[in-house]
CSV table of C-alpha atoms and ligand atoms in Angstrom, one decimal:
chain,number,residue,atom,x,y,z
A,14,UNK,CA,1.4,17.8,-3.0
A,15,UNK,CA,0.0,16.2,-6.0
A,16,UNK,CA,0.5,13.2,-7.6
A,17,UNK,CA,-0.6,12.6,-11.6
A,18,UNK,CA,-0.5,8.6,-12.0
A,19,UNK,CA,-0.6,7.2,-15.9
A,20,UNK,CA,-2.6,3.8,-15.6
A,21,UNK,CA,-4.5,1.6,-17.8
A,22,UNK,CA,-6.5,1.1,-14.3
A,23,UNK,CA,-7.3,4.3,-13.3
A,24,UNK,CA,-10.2,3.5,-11.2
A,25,UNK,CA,-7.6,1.4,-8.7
A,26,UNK,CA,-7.0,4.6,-7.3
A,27,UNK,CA,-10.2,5.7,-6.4
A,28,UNK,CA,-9.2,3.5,-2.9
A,29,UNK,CA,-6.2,6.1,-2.2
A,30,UNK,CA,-8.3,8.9,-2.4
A,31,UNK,CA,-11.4,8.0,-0.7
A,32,UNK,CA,-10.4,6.0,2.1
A,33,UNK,CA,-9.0,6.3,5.3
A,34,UNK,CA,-6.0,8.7,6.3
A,35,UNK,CA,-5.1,9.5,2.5
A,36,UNK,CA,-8.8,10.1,2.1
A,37,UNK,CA,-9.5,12.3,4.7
A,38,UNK,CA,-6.2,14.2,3.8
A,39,UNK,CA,-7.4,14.3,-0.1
A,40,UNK,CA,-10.3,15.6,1.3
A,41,UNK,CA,-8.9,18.5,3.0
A,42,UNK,CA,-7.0,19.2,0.2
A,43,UNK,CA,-3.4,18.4,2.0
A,44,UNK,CA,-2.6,16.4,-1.9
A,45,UNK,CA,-4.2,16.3,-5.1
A,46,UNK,CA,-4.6,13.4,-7.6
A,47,UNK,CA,-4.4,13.5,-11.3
A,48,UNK,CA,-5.6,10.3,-13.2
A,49,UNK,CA,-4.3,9.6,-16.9
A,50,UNK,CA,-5.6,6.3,-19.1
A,51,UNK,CA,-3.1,6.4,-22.3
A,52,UNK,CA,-6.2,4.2,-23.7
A,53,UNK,CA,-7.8,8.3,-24.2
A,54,UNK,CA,-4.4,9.2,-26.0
A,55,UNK,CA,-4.9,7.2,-28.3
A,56,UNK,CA,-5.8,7.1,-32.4
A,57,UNK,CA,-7.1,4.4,-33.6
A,58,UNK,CA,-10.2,2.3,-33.3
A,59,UNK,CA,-9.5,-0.3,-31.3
A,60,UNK,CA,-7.7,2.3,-28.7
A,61,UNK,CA,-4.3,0.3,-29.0
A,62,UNK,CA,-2.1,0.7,-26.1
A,63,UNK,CA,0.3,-2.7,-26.5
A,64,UNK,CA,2.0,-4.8,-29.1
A,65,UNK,CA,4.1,-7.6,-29.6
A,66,UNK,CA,8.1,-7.5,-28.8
A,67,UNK,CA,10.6,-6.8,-31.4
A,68,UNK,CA,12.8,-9.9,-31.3
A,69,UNK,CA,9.8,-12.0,-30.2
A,70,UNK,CA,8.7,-13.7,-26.7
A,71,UNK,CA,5.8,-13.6,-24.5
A,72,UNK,CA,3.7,-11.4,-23.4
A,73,UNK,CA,2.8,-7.6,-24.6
A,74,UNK,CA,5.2,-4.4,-24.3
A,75,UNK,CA,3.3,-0.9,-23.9
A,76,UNK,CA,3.6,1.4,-26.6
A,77,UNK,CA,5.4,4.6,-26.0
A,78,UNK,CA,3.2,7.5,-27.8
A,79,UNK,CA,0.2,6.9,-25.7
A,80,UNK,CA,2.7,7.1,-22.4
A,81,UNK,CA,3.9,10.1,-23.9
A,82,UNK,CA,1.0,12.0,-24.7
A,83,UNK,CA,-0.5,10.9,-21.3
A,84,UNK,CA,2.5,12.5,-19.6
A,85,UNK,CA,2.4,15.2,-21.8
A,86,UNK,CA,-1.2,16.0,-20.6
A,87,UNK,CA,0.2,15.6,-17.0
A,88,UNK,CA,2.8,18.0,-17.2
A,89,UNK,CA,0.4,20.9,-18.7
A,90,UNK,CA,-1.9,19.7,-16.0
A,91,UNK,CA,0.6,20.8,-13.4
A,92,UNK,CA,1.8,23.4,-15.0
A,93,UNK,CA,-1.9,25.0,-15.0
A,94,UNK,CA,-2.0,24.2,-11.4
A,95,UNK,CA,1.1,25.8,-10.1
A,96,UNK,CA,4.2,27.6,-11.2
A,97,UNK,CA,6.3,24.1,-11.3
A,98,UNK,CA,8.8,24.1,-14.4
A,99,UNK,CA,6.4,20.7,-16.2
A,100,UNK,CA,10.3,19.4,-17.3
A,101,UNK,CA,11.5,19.4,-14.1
A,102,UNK,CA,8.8,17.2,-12.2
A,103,UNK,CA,10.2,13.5,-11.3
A,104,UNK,CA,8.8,11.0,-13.5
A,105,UNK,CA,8.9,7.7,-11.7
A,106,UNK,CA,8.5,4.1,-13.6
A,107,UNK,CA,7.3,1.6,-10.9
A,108,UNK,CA,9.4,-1.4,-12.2
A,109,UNK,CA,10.8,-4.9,-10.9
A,110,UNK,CA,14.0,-3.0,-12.2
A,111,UNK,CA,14.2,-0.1,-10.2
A,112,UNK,CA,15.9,0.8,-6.8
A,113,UNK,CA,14.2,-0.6,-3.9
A,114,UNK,CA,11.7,2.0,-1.9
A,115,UNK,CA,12.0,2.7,1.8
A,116,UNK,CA,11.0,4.6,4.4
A,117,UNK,CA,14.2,7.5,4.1
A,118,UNK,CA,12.6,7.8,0.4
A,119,UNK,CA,9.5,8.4,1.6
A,120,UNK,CA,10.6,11.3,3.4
A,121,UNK,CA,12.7,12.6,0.7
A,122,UNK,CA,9.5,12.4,-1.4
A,123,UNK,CA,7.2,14.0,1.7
A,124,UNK,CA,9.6,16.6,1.3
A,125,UNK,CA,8.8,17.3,-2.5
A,126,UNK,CA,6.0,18.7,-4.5
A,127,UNK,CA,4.9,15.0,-6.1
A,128,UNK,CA,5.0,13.6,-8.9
A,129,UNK,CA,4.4,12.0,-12.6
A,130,UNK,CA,4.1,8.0,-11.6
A,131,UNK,CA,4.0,5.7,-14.5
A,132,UNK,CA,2.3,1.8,-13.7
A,133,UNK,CA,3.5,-0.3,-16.0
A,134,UNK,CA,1.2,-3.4,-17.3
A,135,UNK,CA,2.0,-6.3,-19.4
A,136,UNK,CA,5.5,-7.6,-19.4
A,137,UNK,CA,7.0,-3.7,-19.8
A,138,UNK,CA,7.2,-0.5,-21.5
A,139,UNK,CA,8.6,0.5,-24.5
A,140,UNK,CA,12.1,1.4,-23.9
A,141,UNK,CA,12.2,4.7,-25.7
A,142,UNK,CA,9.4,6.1,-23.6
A,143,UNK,CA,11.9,5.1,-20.7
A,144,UNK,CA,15.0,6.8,-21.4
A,145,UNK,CA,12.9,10.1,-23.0
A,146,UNK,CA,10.6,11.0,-20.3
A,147,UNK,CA,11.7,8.3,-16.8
A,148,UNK,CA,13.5,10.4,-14.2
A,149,UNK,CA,14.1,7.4,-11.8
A,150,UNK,CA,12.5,3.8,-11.3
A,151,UNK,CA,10.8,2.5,-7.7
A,152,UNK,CA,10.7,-1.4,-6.8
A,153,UNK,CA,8.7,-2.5,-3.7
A,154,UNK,CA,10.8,-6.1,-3.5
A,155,UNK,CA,11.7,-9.3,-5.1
A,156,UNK,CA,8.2,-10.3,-5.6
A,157,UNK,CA,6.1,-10.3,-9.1
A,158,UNK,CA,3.0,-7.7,-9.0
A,159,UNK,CA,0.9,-7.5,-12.0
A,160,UNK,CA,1.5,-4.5,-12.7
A,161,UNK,CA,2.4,-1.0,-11.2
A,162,UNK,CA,-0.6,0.6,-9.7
A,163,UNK,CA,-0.5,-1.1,-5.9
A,164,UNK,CA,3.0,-0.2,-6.2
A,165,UNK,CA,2.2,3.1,-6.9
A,166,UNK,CA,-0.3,3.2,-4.0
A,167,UNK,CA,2.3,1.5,-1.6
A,168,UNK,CA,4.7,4.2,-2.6
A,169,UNK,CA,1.6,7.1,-2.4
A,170,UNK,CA,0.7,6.1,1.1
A,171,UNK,CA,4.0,5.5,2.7
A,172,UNK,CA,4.6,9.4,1.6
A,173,UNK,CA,1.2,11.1,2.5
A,174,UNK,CA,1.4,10.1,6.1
A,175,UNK,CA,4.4,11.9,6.5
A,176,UNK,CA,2.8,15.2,5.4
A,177,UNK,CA,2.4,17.8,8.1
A,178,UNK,CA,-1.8,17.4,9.3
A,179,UNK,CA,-2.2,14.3,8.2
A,180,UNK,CA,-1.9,11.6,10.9
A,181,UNK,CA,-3.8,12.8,13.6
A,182,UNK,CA,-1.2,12.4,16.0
A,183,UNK,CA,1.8,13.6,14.8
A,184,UNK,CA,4.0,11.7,17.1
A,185,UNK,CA,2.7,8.2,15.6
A,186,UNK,CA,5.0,9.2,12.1
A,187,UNK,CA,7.6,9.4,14.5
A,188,UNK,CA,7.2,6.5,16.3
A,189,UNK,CA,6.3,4.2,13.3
A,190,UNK,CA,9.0,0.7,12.9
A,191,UNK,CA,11.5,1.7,10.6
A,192,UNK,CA,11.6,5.2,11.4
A,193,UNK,CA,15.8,5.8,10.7
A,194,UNK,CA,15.3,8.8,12.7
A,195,UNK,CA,14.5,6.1,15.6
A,196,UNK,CA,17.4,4.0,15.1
A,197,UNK,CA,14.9,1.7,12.7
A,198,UNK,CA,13.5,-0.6,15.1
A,199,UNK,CA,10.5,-2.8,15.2
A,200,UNK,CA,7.6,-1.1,17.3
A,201,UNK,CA,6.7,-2.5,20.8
A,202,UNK,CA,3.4,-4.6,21.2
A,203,UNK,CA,0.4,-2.4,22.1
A,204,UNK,CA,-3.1,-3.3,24.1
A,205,UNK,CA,-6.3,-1.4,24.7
A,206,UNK,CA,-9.6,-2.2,27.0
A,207,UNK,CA,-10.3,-4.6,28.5
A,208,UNK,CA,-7.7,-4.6,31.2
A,209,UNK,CA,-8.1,-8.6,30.8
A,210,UNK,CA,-8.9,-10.0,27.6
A,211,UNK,CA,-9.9,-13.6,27.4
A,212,UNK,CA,-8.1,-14.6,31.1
A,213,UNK,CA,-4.7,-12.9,29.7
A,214,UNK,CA,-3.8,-9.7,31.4
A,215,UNK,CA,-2.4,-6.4,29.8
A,216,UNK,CA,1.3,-5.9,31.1
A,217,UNK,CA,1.7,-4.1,34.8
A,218,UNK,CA,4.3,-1.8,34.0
A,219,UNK,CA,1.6,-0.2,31.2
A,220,UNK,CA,-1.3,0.4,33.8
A,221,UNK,CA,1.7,2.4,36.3
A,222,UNK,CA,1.6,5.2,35.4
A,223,UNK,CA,5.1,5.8,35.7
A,224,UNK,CA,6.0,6.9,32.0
A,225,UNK,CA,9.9,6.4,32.5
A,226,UNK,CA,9.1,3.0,33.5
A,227,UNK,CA,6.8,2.2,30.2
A,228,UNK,CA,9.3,3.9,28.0
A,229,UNK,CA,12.1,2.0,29.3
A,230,UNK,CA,9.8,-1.7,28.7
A,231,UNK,CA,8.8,-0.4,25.4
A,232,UNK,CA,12.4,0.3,24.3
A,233,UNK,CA,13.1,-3.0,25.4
A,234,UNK,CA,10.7,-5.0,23.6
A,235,UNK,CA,11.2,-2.9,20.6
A,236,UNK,CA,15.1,-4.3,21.3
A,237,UNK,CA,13.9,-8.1,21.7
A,238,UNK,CA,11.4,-7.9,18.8
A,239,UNK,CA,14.0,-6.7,16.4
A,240,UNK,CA,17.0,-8.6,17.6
A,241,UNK,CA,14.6,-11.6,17.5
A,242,UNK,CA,12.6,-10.9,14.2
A,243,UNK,CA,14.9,-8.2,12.1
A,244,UNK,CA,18.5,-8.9,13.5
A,245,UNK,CA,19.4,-6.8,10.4
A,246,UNK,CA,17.8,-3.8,11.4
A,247,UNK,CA,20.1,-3.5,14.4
A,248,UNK,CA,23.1,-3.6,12.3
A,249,UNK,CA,22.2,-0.6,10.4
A,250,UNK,CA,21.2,0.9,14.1
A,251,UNK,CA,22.9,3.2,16.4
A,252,UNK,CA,23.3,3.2,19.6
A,253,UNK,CA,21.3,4.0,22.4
A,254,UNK,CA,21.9,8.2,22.8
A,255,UNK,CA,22.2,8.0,26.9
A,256,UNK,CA,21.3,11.4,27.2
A,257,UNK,CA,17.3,10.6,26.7
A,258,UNK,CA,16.9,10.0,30.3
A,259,UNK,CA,15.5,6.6,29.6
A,260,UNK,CA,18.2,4.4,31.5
B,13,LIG,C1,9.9,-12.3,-16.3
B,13,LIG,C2,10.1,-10.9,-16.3
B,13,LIG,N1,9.3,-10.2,-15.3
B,13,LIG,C3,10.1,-9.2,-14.6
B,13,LIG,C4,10.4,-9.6,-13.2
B,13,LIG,C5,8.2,-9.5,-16.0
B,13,LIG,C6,7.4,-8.6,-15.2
B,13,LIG,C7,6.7,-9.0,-14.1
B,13,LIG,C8,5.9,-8.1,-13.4
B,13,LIG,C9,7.2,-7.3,-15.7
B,13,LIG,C10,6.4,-6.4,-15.0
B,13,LIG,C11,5.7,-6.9,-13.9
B,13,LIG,C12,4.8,-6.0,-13.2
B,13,LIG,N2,5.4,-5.4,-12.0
B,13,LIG,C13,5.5,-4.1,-11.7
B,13,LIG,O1,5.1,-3.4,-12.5
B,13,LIG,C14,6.1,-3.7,-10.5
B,13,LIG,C15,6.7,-4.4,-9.4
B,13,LIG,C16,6.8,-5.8,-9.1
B,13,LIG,O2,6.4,-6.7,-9.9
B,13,LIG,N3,7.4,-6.1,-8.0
B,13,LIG,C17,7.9,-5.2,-7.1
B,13,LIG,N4,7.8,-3.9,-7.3
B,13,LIG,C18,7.2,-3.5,-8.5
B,13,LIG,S1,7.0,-2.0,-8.9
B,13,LIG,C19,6.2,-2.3,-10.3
């Protein structure tokens, strides 16, 4: 899988690709990062990347030929790399306008071969680069960001751990909250060593041994936590399958 991100911040993304699980999985080569400042495509001295609205207001707009020269690059990038038709690859606008990301996305995308991200800065991008070159457009939420890169990196991460090799154990993708494969509950509390932790004891049932047992509390919890927490999330789940043996 690789990703090519345009960004007027490109070193944001060194912490993607060096750290942690998506680190260790860049570094055995499970995805492959592509980094594109459209301050190098441009012209003129000052290496002008914004400018003031049509129509007036506030803030800056970004320019749409250093965009598109950036993802221009991209594309030939790619194309180098593998035999994927470069006008076919998504190009996705992080944006305060687009369709909310979530974890059935993230599959989809864990599914895919990558692709083109553009992070927006300033109040927004140039229309025209928009409707030429955007394939789709990725919220996180109805909150303000400064931009698109952590967005970016949100959407990034939430896909990589779903690619085959790179959690360690592949049954704790599975078992993540949220998973719609699991009926999109919350997860159930964990504990580790000590066996009592500051006079408060770890629950019985998980030192039994008696795995139906700890999978039935677990469910439960998971049932209490959301119900409690995330009502909506039951909505949307279904129903217990009987046939698991749990009950
Ligand atoms: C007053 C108009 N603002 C739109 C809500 C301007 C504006 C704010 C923040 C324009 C761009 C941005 C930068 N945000 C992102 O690029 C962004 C974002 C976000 O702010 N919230 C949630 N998801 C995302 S994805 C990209």
């Amino acid at each position: 899988m690789r990703f090519d991100l345009i960004t007027l911040f490109p070193d944001m993304f060194a912490a993607l690709r060096d750290q942690g699980v998506t680190g260790r999985a860049h570094a055995r080569g499970l995805w492959s990062l592509g980094v594109w400042n459209p301050r190098d495509f441009t012209e003129d001295v000052h290496r002008t990347v914004d400018d003031r609205p049509y129509g007036g207001g506030p803030g800056m707009v970004m320019m749409a030929e250093p965009l598109a020269r950036a993802v221009a690059a991209a594309r030939a990038a790619r194309h180098a790399e593998s035999a994927e038709d470069p006008d076919r690859v998504p190009v996705v606008l992080l944006s305060p306008a687009g369709r909310r990301h979530d974890q059935r996305l993230a599959q989809r995308w864990a599914r895919s071969s990558g692709a083109i991200l553009i992070c927006g800065r300033y109040e927004g991008v140039d229309q025209r680069f928009i409707d030429r070159h955007v394939t789709e457009e990725l919220s996180l939420g109805d909150y303000v960001l400064s931009g698109g890169e952590l967005a970016a990196m949100v959407v990034m991460d939430s896909v990589l751990r779903l690619l085959p090799g790179v959690l360690h154990d592949a049954q704790s993708a599975e078992q993540d909250s949220f998973n719609p494969a699991l009926g999109g509950l919350l997860d159930s509390p964990h504990y580790t060593r000590p066996e009592v932790w500051d006079g408060v004891p770890v629950p019985e049932v998980l030192l039994s041994g008696h795995h139906a047992q700890i999978a039935e509390w677990r469910r439960r919890q998971s049932l209490a936590l959301t119900l409690a927490r995330r009502p909506d999330l039951l909505e949307a789940a279904p129903a217990k399958d009987e046939a698991d043996g749990e009950d």
